[in-house]
């Protein structure tokens, strides 16, 4: 089952990532406009439609929240412990903490979930909640690690309020809860945008990885890879059994824990000049190696749950 799973789920994703890398090396596209387009248009459309169409279960929502809080606490504690054992400096410590705690739930995670749970919308909806939670974590805890608390709470809150996926999530929930019908004239373009999300997200991820230059291999990278791709799923499985999750909820959360380091860690590190090359290399290595670990986790989730 492992090989067919890899060929049906992971290989198509790697193919699009590779195509994005090839096109970027060949044509050197300016990536900021494409990243903005993905963030403010394609991803919000996918989030809104999924929330609009799924049947919500408040027990599932409460279980997800408990899981996400425990899983985040566990990965944060693990990264802090590793930082102390390795005696890293502040910049390296920020890279290690963010690399283990922050996952690529958007460009990588959402396409994987849409392929794995193509016949079960609940699995994709759970991934969307993970995505939103990860974005909140990125612009609070992630920024704190990089800026050492120089960014005020007001600035962080302002950044979060501006995120289009937050607006899409709230609108989708509102339309779902109050059973507000959307006319076909709006549903059709939203469907087109949502359908284009996967391809654009993966092409853009490949293009961003193509711009990374490897100069020196740092020991932090090894521990970041182990923490994100090995310890992350192991902690997830422990928490899932601890709080008694099962079925699609357990499958989706377990798979979500295996995704590579968020590309936003590299973007923010470059913006604030905190070990930008180290952050970028961690994103590259975890993304490449996750093709194996994510396949294994998907395989295990089908057996365990």
Short mmCIF file of C-alpha atoms in Angstrom, two decimals:
data_model
loop_
_atom_site.label_atom_id
_atom_site.label_comp_id
_atom_site.label_asym_id
_atom_site.label_seq_id
_atom_site.Cartn_x
_atom_site.Cartn_y
_atom_site.Cartn_z
CA UNK A 1 0.00 0.00 0.00
CA UNK A 2 2.91 2.36 0.68
CA UNK A 3 4.03 2.67 -2.96
CA UNK A 4 0.54 3.25 -4.45
CA UNK A 5 -0.13 5.80 -1.68
CA UNK A 6 3.06 7.66 -2.54
CA UNK A 7 2.25 7.62 -6.26
CA UNK A 8 -1.37 8.74 -5.82
CA UNK A 9 -0.97 11.43 -3.15
CA UNK A 10 2.62 12.61 -2.67
CA UNK A 11 4.13 12.16 -6.14
CA UNK A 12 1.59 14.49 -7.89
CA UNK A 13 2.38 17.11 -5.24
CA UNK A 14 6.14 16.70 -5.72
CA UNK A 15 5.62 16.93 -9.48
CA UNK A 16 3.92 20.32 -9.17
CA UNK A 17 6.54 21.53 -6.67
CA UNK A 18 9.27 20.41 -9.08
CA UNK A 19 7.54 22.14 -11.97
CA UNK A 20 7.36 25.33 -9.94
CA UNK A 21 11.08 25.09 -9.15
CA UNK A 22 11.94 24.46 -12.82
CA UNK A 23 9.82 27.37 -14.07
CA UNK A 24 11.32 29.69 -11.47
CA UNK A 25 14.89 28.75 -12.43
CA UNK A 26 13.99 29.16 -16.11
CA UNK A 27 12.03 32.42 -16.01
CA UNK A 28 12.81 34.04 -12.62
CA UNK A 29 9.27 35.19 -11.84
CA UNK A 30 8.74 37.88 -9.19
CA UNK A 31 7.15 35.77 -6.46
CA UNK A 32 5.62 38.43 -4.21
CA UNK A 33 2.59 39.14 -6.47
CA UNK A 34 1.84 35.40 -6.80
CA UNK A 35 2.19 34.89 -3.04
CA UNK A 36 -0.16 37.82 -2.41
CA UNK A 37 -2.66 36.48 -4.94
CA UNK A 38 -2.62 33.08 -3.25
CA UNK A 39 -3.03 34.57 0.24
CA UNK A 40 -5.76 37.11 -0.49
CA UNK A 41 -7.73 35.29 -3.19
CA UNK A 42 -7.27 31.57 -3.86
CA UNK A 43 -6.78 30.31 -0.30
CA UNK A 44 -9.66 32.34 1.22
CA UNK A 45 -11.98 31.02 -1.52
CA UNK A 46 -11.03 27.42 -0.68
CA UNK A 47 -11.44 28.05 3.06
CA UNK A 48 -14.81 29.78 2.66
CA UNK A 49 -16.33 27.11 0.40
CA UNK A 50 -15.23 24.26 2.63
CA UNK A 51 -16.66 25.92 5.74
CA UNK A 52 -19.83 26.82 3.83
CA UNK A 53 -20.49 23.26 2.66
CA UNK A 54 -19.40 21.07 5.58
CA UNK A 55 -21.70 19.85 8.34
CA UNK A 56 -20.27 21.21 11.60
CA UNK A 57 -20.11 19.14 14.77
CA UNK A 58 -19.43 21.05 17.97
CA UNK A 59 -18.01 18.00 19.71
CA UNK A 60 -15.45 17.66 16.90
CA UNK A 61 -14.59 21.37 17.22
CA UNK A 62 -14.00 21.05 20.97
CA UNK A 63 -11.86 17.92 20.47
CA UNK A 64 -9.79 19.72 17.84
CA UNK A 65 -9.21 22.70 20.10
CA UNK A 66 -8.04 20.51 22.98
CA UNK A 67 -5.75 18.56 20.66
CA UNK A 68 -4.25 21.67 19.03
CA UNK A 69 -3.50 23.29 22.39
CA UNK A 70 -1.83 20.12 23.73
CA UNK A 71 0.09 19.47 20.52
CA UNK A 72 1.34 23.06 20.32
CA UNK A 73 2.40 23.00 23.97
CA UNK A 74 4.26 19.71 23.41
CA UNK A 75 6.17 20.94 20.31
CA UNK A 76 7.03 24.26 21.97
CA UNK A 77 8.38 22.51 25.07
CA UNK A 78 10.36 20.07 22.88
CA UNK A 79 11.95 22.89 20.87
CA UNK A 80 12.87 24.84 24.01
CA UNK A 81 14.40 21.72 25.58
CA UNK A 82 16.45 20.99 22.45
CA UNK A 83 17.63 24.60 22.36
CA UNK A 84 18.92 24.36 25.93
CA UNK A 85 20.63 21.01 25.36
CA UNK A 86 22.33 22.24 22.16
CA UNK A 87 23.24 25.61 23.77
CA UNK A 88 22.28 27.62 20.69
CA UNK A 89 22.38 31.39 20.38
CA UNK A 90 19.21 33.51 20.10
CA UNK A 91 19.00 33.43 16.30
CA UNK A 92 19.61 29.69 16.07
CA UNK A 93 17.16 29.14 18.92
CA UNK A 94 14.46 31.07 17.06
CA UNK A 95 15.07 28.94 13.95
CA UNK A 96 14.85 25.71 15.96
CA UNK A 97 11.69 26.70 17.84
CA UNK A 98 9.83 27.95 14.79
CA UNK A 99 10.95 25.03 12.63
CA UNK A 100 9.48 22.45 15.01
CA UNK A 101 6.33 24.32 16.08
CA UNK A 102 5.20 25.92 12.80
CA UNK A 103 3.98 23.69 9.96
CA UNK A 104 3.27 24.34 6.30
CA UNK A 105 -0.47 23.79 6.65
CA UNK A 106 -1.31 25.98 3.65
CA UNK A 107 0.81 25.47 0.52
CA UNK A 108 1.59 21.86 1.39
CA UNK A 109 -0.90 20.69 4.01
CA UNK A 110 -4.18 21.77 2.47
CA UNK A 111 -3.45 20.20 -0.97
CA UNK A 112 -2.43 16.93 0.72
CA UNK A 113 -5.62 16.89 2.80
CA UNK A 114 -7.77 17.67 -0.24
CA UNK A 115 -6.28 14.66 -2.02
CA UNK A 116 -6.44 12.27 0.95
CA UNK A 117 -9.96 13.31 2.00
CA UNK A 118 -11.41 14.02 -1.45
CA UNK A 119 -14.51 11.98 -0.55
CA UNK A 120 -14.79 13.20 3.05
CA UNK A 121 -15.14 17.00 3.50
CA UNK A 122 -14.72 16.73 7.29
CA UNK A 123 -11.06 15.79 6.89
CA UNK A 124 -10.40 18.91 4.80
CA UNK A 125 -12.36 21.10 7.25
CA UNK A 126 -10.21 19.89 10.13
CA UNK A 127 -7.10 20.78 8.12
CA UNK A 128 -8.53 24.27 7.55
CA UNK A 129 -8.90 24.77 11.31
CA UNK A 130 -5.31 23.56 11.73
CA UNK A 131 -4.27 26.05 9.05
CA UNK A 132 -6.00 28.97 10.78
CA UNK A 133 -4.58 27.93 14.17
CA UNK A 134 -1.09 27.70 12.66
CA UNK A 135 -1.43 31.18 11.16
CA UNK A 136 -2.40 32.56 14.56
CA UNK A 137 0.58 30.78 16.10
CA UNK A 138 2.93 32.05 13.38
CA UNK A 139 2.08 35.71 13.89
CA UNK A 140 2.20 35.50 17.68
CA UNK A 141 4.63 32.88 18.97
CA UNK A 142 6.64 32.78 15.73
CA UNK A 143 7.11 36.54 15.64
CA UNK A 144 7.91 36.59 19.33
CA UNK A 145 10.78 34.15 18.77
CA UNK A 146 12.17 36.29 15.96
CA UNK A 147 11.70 39.71 17.50
CA UNK A 148 12.24 38.82 21.18
CA UNK A 149 9.04 40.63 22.19
CA UNK A 150 9.83 43.90 20.35
CA UNK A 151 6.49 43.71 18.52
CA UNK A 152 3.58 44.92 20.65
CA UNK A 153 0.39 42.97 21.22
CA UNK A 154 -1.52 45.68 19.35
CA UNK A 155 0.71 45.24 16.26
CA UNK A 156 0.29 41.46 16.38
CA UNK A 157 -3.49 41.77 16.71
CA UNK A 158 -3.59 44.19 13.78
CA UNK A 159 -1.64 41.72 11.63
CA UNK A 160 -4.02 38.89 12.51
CA UNK A 161 -7.14 40.93 11.77
CA UNK A 162 -5.80 41.67 8.28
CA UNK A 163 -5.39 37.98 7.36
CA UNK A 164 -7.94 37.17 4.59
CA UNK A 165 -8.27 33.52 5.66
CA UNK A 166 -9.57 34.71 9.05
CA UNK A 167 -12.28 36.70 7.25
CA UNK A 168 -13.06 33.71 5.01
CA UNK A 169 -13.33 31.37 8.00
CA UNK A 170 -15.69 33.71 9.88
CA UNK A 171 -17.86 34.29 6.81
CA UNK A 172 -17.98 30.57 6.01
CA UNK A 173 -19.00 29.76 9.58
CA UNK A 174 -21.65 32.49 9.56
CA UNK A 175 -23.14 31.32 6.25
CA UNK A 176 -23.11 27.74 7.54
CA UNK A 177 -24.64 28.46 10.95
CA UNK A 178 -27.41 30.72 9.63
CA UNK A 179 -28.02 28.57 6.53
CA UNK A 180 -27.58 31.51 4.16
CA UNK A 181 -27.79 30.30 0.54
CA UNK A 182 -25.32 31.57 -2.05
CA UNK A 183 -26.53 32.21 -5.61
CA UNK A 184 -24.87 30.24 -8.42
CA UNK A 185 -23.53 33.50 -9.82
CA UNK A 186 -21.24 33.67 -6.75
CA UNK A 187 -20.68 29.94 -6.23
CA UNK A 188 -19.30 29.36 -9.73
CA UNK A 189 -16.41 31.88 -9.52
CA UNK A 190 -15.67 30.75 -5.96
CA UNK A 191 -15.48 27.15 -7.21
CA UNK A 192 -13.07 28.22 -9.95
CA UNK A 193 -10.82 30.00 -7.44
CA UNK A 194 -10.94 27.09 -5.00
CA UNK A 195 -10.07 24.61 -7.77
CA UNK A 196 -7.04 26.69 -8.74
CA UNK A 197 -5.69 26.87 -5.19
CA UNK A 198 -3.86 23.50 -5.16
CA UNK A 199 -1.91 24.03 -8.37
CA UNK A 200 -0.94 27.63 -7.61
CA UNK A 201 0.04 26.82 -4.00
CA UNK A 202 2.34 23.98 -5.03
CA UNK A 203 3.87 25.81 -8.00
CA UNK A 204 4.59 28.77 -5.73
CA UNK A 205 6.12 26.54 -3.06
CA UNK A 206 8.43 25.01 -5.67
CA UNK A 207 9.38 28.45 -6.96
CA UNK A 208 10.21 29.62 -3.43
CA UNK A 209 12.33 26.54 -2.75
CA UNK A 210 14.19 27.09 -6.04
CA UNK A 211 15.49 30.43 -4.72
CA UNK A 212 17.12 28.88 -1.65
CA UNK A 213 20.90 28.67 -1.79
CA UNK A 214 22.73 26.10 0.35
CA UNK A 215 26.12 27.30 1.54
CA UNK A 216 26.87 25.62 4.89
CA UNK A 217 25.00 22.75 6.54
CA UNK A 218 24.19 23.64 10.16
CA UNK A 219 23.67 21.12 12.96
CA UNK A 220 20.38 22.86 13.82
CA UNK A 221 18.94 21.59 10.53
CA UNK A 222 19.28 17.94 11.61
CA UNK A 223 17.50 18.54 14.90
CA UNK A 224 14.83 20.67 13.23
CA UNK A 225 14.14 17.88 10.71
CA UNK A 226 13.94 15.26 13.49
CA UNK A 227 11.75 17.50 15.64
CA UNK A 228 9.33 18.44 12.85
CA UNK A 229 9.07 15.21 10.83
CA UNK A 230 9.67 12.52 13.46
CA UNK A 231 8.92 13.88 16.93
CA UNK A 232 5.92 15.90 15.68
CA UNK A 233 3.90 12.89 14.45
CA UNK A 234 5.02 10.83 17.49
CA UNK A 235 3.74 13.50 19.90
CA UNK A 236 0.56 13.81 17.85
CA UNK A 237 -0.14 10.08 18.07
CA UNK A 238 0.45 10.12 21.83
CA UNK A 239 -1.99 13.01 22.31
CA UNK A 240 -4.60 11.43 20.01
CA UNK A 241 -4.59 8.26 22.12
CA UNK A 242 -4.44 10.28 25.35
CA UNK A 243 -7.67 12.21 24.63
CA UNK A 244 -9.36 9.31 22.84
CA UNK A 245 -9.76 10.59 19.27
CA UNK A 246 -10.68 8.22 16.46
CA UNK A 247 -11.90 8.02 12.87
CA UNK A 248 -11.49 10.86 10.38
CA UNK A 249 -10.72 13.39 13.14
CA UNK A 250 -7.76 11.34 14.37
CA UNK A 251 -6.59 10.62 10.81
CA UNK A 252 -6.69 14.26 9.75
CA UNK A 253 -4.93 15.58 12.86
CA UNK A 254 -2.27 12.86 12.72
CA UNK A 255 -1.55 13.59 9.05
CA UNK A 256 -1.49 17.35 9.75
CA UNK A 257 1.25 16.83 12.35
CA UNK A 258 3.62 15.41 9.73
CA UNK A 259 3.80 18.41 7.39
CA UNK A 260 7.12 20.22 6.82
CA UNK A 261 8.19 23.51 8.38
CA UNK A 262 6.12 26.52 7.38
CA UNK A 263 7.55 28.60 4.54
CA UNK A 264 6.46 31.67 6.55
CA UNK A 265 9.32 31.03 8.97
CA UNK A 266 11.78 31.69 6.14
CA UNK A 267 9.86 34.73 4.90
CA UNK A 268 9.71 36.34 8.34
CA UNK A 269 13.36 35.52 9.08
CA UNK A 270 14.39 37.24 5.85
CA UNK A 271 12.21 40.24 6.61
CA UNK A 272 13.73 40.73 10.07
CA UNK A 273 17.20 39.34 9.20
CA UNK A 274 17.28 36.64 11.88
CA UNK A 275 19.31 33.70 10.50
CA UNK A 276 17.48 33.84 7.12
CA UNK A 277 19.69 31.21 5.42
CA UNK A 278 19.26 28.76 8.29
CA UNK A 279 15.46 29.17 8.24
CA UNK A 280 15.38 28.74 4.46
CA UNK A 281 17.46 25.56 4.55
CA UNK A 282 15.22 24.03 7.22
CA UNK A 283 12.18 24.71 5.01
CA UNK A 284 13.94 23.11 2.04
CA UNK A 285 15.13 19.95 3.83
CA UNK A 286 11.90 19.32 5.73
CA UNK A 287 9.86 19.79 2.54
CA UNK A 288 11.99 17.33 0.56
CA UNK A 289 12.17 14.70 3.31
CA UNK A 290 8.48 15.04 4.15
CA UNK A 291 7.66 13.23 0.90
CA UNK A 292 8.71 10.07 2.74
CA UNK A 293 7.48 10.83 6.25
CA UNK A 294 4.07 12.20 5.17
CA UNK A 295 3.47 9.11 3.03
CA UNK A 296 4.35 6.91 6.01
CA UNK A 297 2.01 8.85 8.34
CA UNK A 298 -0.87 8.67 5.82
CA UNK A 299 -0.24 4.92 5.55
CA UNK A 300 -0.19 4.50 9.35
CA UNK A 301 -3.33 6.63 9.78
CA UNK A 302 -5.25 4.30 7.45
CA UNK A 303 -4.20 1.33 9.59
CA UNK A 304 -4.50 2.84 13.08
CA UNK A 305 -7.77 4.71 12.60
#
